Tab-separated table of C-alpha atoms in Angstrom:
chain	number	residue	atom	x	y	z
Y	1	UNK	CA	-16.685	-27.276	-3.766
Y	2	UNK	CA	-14.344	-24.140	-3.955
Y	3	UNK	CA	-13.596	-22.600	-0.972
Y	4	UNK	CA	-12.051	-18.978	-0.164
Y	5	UNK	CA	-9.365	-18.196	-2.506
Y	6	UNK	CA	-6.770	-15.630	-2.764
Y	7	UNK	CA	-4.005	-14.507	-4.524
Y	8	UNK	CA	-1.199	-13.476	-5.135
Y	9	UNK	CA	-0.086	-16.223	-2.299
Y	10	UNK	CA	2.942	-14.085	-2.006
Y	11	UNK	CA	4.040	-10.610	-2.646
Y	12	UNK	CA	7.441	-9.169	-2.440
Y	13	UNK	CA	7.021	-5.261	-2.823
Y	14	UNK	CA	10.139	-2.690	-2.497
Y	15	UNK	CA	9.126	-0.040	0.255
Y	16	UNK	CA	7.160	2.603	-1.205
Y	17	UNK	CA	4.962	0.591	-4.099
Y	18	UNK	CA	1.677	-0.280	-4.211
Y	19	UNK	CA	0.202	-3.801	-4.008
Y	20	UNK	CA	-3.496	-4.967	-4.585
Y	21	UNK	CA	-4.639	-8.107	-3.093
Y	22	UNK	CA	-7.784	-10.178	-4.154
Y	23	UNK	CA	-10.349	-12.657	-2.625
Y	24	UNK	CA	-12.594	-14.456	-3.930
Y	25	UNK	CA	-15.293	-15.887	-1.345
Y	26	UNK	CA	-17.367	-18.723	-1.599
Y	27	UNK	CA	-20.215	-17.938	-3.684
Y	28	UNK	CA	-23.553	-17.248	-2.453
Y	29	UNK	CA	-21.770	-15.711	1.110
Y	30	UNK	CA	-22.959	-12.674	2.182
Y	31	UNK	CA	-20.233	-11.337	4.527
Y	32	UNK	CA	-16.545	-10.586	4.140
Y	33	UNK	CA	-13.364	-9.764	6.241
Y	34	UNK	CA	-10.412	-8.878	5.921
Y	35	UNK	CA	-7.395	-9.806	8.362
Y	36	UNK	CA	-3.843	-8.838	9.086
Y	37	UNK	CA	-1.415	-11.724	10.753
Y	38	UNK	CA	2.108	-11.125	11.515
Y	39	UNK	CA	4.167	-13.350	12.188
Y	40	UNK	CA	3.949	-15.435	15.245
Y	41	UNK	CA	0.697	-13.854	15.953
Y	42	UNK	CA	-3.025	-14.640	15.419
Y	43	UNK	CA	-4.749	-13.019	12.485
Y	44	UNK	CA	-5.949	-9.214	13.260
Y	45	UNK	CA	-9.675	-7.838	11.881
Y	46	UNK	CA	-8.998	-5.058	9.657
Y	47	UNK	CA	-12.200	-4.532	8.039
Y	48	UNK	CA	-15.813	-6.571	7.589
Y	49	UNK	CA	-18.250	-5.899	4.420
Y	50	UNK	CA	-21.665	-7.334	4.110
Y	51	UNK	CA	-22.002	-7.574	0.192
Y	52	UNK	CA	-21.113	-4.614	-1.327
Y	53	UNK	CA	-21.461	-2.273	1.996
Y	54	UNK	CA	-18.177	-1.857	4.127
Y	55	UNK	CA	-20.134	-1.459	7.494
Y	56	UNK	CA	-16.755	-1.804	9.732
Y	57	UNK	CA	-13.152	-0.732	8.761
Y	58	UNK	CA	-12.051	0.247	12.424
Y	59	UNK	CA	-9.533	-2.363	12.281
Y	60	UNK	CA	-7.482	-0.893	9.024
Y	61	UNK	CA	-4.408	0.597	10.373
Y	62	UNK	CA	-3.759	3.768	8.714
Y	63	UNK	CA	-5.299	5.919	5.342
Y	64	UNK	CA	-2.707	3.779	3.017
Y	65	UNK	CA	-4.824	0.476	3.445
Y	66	UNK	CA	-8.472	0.587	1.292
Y	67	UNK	CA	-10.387	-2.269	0.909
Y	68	UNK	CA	-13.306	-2.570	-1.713
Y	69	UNK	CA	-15.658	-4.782	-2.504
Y	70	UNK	CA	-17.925	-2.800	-5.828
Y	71	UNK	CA	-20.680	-5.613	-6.440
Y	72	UNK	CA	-20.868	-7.542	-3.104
Y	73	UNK	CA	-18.636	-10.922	-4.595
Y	74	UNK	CA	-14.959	-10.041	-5.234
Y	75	UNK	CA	-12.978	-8.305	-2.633
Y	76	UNK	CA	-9.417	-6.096	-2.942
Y	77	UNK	CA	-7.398	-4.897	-0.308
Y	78	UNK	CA	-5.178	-2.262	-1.404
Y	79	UNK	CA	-2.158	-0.850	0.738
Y	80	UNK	CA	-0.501	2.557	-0.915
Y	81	UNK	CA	3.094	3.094	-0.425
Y	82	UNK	CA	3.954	0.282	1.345
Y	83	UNK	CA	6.156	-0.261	4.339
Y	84	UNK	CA	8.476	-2.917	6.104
Y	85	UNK	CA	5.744	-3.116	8.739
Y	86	UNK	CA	3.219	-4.103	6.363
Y	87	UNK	CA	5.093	-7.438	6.211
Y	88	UNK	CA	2.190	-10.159	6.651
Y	89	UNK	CA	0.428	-12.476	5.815
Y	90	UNK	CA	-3.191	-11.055	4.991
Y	91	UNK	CA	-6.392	-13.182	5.042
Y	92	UNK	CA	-9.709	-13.056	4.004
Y	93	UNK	CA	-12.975	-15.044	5.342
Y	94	UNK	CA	-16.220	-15.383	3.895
Y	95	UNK	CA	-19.265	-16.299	5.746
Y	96	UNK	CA	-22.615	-16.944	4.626
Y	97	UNK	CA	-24.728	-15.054	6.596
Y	98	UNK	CA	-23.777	-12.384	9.081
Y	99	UNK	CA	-20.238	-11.184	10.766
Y	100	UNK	CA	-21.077	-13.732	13.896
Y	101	UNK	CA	-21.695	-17.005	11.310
Y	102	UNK	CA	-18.846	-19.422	10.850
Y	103	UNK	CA	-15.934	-17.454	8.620
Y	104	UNK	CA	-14.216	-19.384	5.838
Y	105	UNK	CA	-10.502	-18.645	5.822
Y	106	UNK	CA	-8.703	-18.663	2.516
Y	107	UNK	CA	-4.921	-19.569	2.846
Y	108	UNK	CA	-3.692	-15.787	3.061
Y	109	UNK	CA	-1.333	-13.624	0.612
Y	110	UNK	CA	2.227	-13.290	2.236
Y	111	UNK	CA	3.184	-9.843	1.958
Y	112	UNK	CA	6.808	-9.234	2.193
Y	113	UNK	CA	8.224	-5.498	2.027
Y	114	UNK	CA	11.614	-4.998	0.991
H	1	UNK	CA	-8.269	-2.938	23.141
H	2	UNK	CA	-9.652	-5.827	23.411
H	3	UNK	CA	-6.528	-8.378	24.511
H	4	UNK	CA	-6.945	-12.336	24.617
H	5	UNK	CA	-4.032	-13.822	26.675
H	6	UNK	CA	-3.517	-17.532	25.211
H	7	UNK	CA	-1.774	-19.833	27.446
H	8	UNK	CA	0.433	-21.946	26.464
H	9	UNK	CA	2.536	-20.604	24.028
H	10	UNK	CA	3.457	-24.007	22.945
H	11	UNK	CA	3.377	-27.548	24.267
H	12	UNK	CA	5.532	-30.371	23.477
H	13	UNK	CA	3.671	-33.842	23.742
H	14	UNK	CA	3.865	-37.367	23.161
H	15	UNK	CA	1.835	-39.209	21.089
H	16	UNK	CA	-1.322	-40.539	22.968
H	17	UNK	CA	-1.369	-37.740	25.710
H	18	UNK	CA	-4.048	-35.354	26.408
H	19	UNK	CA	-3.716	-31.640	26.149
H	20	UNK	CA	-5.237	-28.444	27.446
H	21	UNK	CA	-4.833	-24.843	26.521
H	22	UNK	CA	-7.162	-21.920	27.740
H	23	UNK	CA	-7.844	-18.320	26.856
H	24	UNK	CA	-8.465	-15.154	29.269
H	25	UNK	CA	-10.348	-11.757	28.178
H	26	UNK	CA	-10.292	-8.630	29.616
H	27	UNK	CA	-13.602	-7.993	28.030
H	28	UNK	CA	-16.985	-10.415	28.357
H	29	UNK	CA	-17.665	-12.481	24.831
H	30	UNK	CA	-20.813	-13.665	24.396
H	31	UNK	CA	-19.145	-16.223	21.325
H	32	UNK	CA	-16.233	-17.709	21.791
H	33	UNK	CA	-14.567	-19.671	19.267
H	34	UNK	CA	-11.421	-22.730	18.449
H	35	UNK	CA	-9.680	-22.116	15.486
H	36	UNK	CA	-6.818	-24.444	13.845
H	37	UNK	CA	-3.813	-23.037	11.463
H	38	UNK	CA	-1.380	-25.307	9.599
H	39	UNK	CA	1.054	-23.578	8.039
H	40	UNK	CA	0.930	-22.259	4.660
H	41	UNK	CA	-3.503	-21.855	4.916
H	42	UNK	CA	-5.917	-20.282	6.878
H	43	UNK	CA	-7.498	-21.422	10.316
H	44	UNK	CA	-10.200	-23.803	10.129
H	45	UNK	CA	-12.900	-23.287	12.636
H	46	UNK	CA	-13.008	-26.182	15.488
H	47	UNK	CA	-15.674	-25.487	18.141
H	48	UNK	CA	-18.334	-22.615	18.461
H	49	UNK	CA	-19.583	-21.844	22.175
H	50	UNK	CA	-22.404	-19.756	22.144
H	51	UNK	CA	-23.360	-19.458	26.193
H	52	UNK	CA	-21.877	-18.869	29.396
H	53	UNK	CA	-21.393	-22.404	31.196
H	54	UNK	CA	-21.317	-24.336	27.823
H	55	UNK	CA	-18.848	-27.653	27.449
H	56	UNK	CA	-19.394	-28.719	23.407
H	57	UNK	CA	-17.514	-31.856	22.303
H	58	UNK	CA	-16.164	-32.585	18.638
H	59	UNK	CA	-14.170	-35.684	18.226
H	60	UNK	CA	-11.397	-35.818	20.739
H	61	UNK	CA	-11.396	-32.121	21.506
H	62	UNK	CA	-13.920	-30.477	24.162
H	63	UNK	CA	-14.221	-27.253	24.916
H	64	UNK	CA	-15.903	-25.217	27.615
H	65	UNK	CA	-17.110	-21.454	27.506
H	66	UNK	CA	-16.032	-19.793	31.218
H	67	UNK	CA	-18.898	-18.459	33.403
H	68	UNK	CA	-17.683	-15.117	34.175
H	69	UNK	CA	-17.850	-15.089	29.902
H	70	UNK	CA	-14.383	-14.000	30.073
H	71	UNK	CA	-12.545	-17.347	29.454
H	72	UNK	CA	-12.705	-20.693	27.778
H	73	UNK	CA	-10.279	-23.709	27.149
H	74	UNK	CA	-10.239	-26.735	24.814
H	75	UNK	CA	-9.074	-30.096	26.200
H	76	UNK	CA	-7.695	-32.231	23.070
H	77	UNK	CA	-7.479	-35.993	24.251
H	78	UNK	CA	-5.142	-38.968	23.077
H	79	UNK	CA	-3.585	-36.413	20.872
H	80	UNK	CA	-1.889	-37.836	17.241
H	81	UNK	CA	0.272	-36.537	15.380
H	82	UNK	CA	-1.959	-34.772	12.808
H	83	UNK	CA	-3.086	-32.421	15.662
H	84	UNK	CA	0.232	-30.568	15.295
H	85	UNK	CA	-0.366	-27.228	14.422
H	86	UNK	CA	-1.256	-23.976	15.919
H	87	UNK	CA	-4.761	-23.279	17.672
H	88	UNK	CA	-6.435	-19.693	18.959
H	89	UNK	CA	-8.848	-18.942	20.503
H	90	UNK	CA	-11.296	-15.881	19.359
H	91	UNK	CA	-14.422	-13.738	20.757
H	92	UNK	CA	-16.863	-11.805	19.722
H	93	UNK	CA	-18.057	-9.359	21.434
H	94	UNK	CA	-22.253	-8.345	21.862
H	95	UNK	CA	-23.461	-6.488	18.796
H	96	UNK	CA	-19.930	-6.053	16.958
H	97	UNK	CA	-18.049	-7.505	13.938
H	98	UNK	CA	-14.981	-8.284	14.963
H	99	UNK	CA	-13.931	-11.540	15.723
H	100	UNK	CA	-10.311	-11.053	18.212
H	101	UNK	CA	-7.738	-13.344	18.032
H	102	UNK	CA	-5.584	-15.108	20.904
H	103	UNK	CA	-1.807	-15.035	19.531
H	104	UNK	CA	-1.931	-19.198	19.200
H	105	UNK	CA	-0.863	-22.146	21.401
H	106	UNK	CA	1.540	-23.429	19.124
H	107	UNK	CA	1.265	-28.056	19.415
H	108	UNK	CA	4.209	-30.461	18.720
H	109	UNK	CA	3.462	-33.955	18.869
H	110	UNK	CA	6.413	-36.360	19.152
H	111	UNK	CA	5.044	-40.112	17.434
């Protein structure tokens, strides 16, 4: 069956554009996150949506990221005006019930900021 | 924040020995969770504990959830050379949605 897919797989941006990344979670699953790893470091929450309702975005590290998720299925994290430290690899997870069943990881967009 | 310290930071093994990494919190969990990461995908979920005191078993690997709820390790035995990779640990805490991360114990296992 398909699992948690994303794309692009990699991104290079020039400092200052914008870049839109999608998931696509497993179908059927009801929850969603979003998650930042840099390198040499385990993945960090940025934001958690159960279908179409973004109930925690604590995690999103300044007003240039916005993550949306319109009809509870397809997921895009956006990041305005992009920076070196944006540099990442950014992953989504899909679980099928709530935030504390098992996540899915997909295998992650590499951001790279020029 | 929240902090997980992950120790160690990487091990270099041979083939056929056993290996154990553990996790601290300076916050109680009441989940905490193995994860595994080769490179180029996402981490695959290894072990679930769900209570304080709790040793769960899954092939070769075993892992225990700490009493004080603030720790946990996972004991991988006759290791092969497929169990190169990195592994985290990761809590949850009571009533939230975030799942934290450990920053990885990163394996190398020499056939």
């Amino acid at each position: 069956g398909a699992g948690v897919s994303q794309s692009p797989r990699y991104k290079v941006a020039k400092r200052g554009q914008d870049v839109a990344l999608r998931c696509d979670p497993i179908s059927g699953h009801v929850s969603l996150f979003w998650y930042q790893q840099a390198l040499g470091q385990g993945p960090e929450f940025l934001t958690y949506f159960q279908n179409e309702a973004q109930l925690d975005k604590s995690g999103l590290p300044s007003d240039r990221f916005f993550a949306e998720r319109p009809e509870g299925s397809v997921s895009t994290l956006k990041i305005q005006r992009t920076q070196q430290e944006d540099s990442a690899v950014y992953l989504c997870a899909s679980s099928l019930g709530g935030a504390r069943n098992e996540q899915f990881f997909g295998p992650g967009t590499r951001l790279t900021v020029l | 924040g929240q902090q997980l310290n992950q120790s160690p930071q990487s091990m270099f093994i041979q083939e056929g020995e056993d290996v154990s990494m553990n996790c601290t919190s300076s916050s109680i969990f009441n989940t905490w969770l193995w994860y595994k990461q080769d490179p180029g995908e996402g981490p695959v979920l290894l072990i679930a504990l769900y209570k304080a005191g709790e040793l769960t078993s899954n092939g070769r690997l075993t892992a225990q959830f700490g009493i004080t709820r603030k720790d946990s390790f996972l004991n991988i035995s006759a290791s092969i050379p497929s169990d190169v990779g990195i592994y985290f640990c990761a809590g949850q805490e009571t009533g939230g949605f975030k799942t934290i991360f450990g920053a990885g114990t990163r394996l190398f296992v020499k056939a």
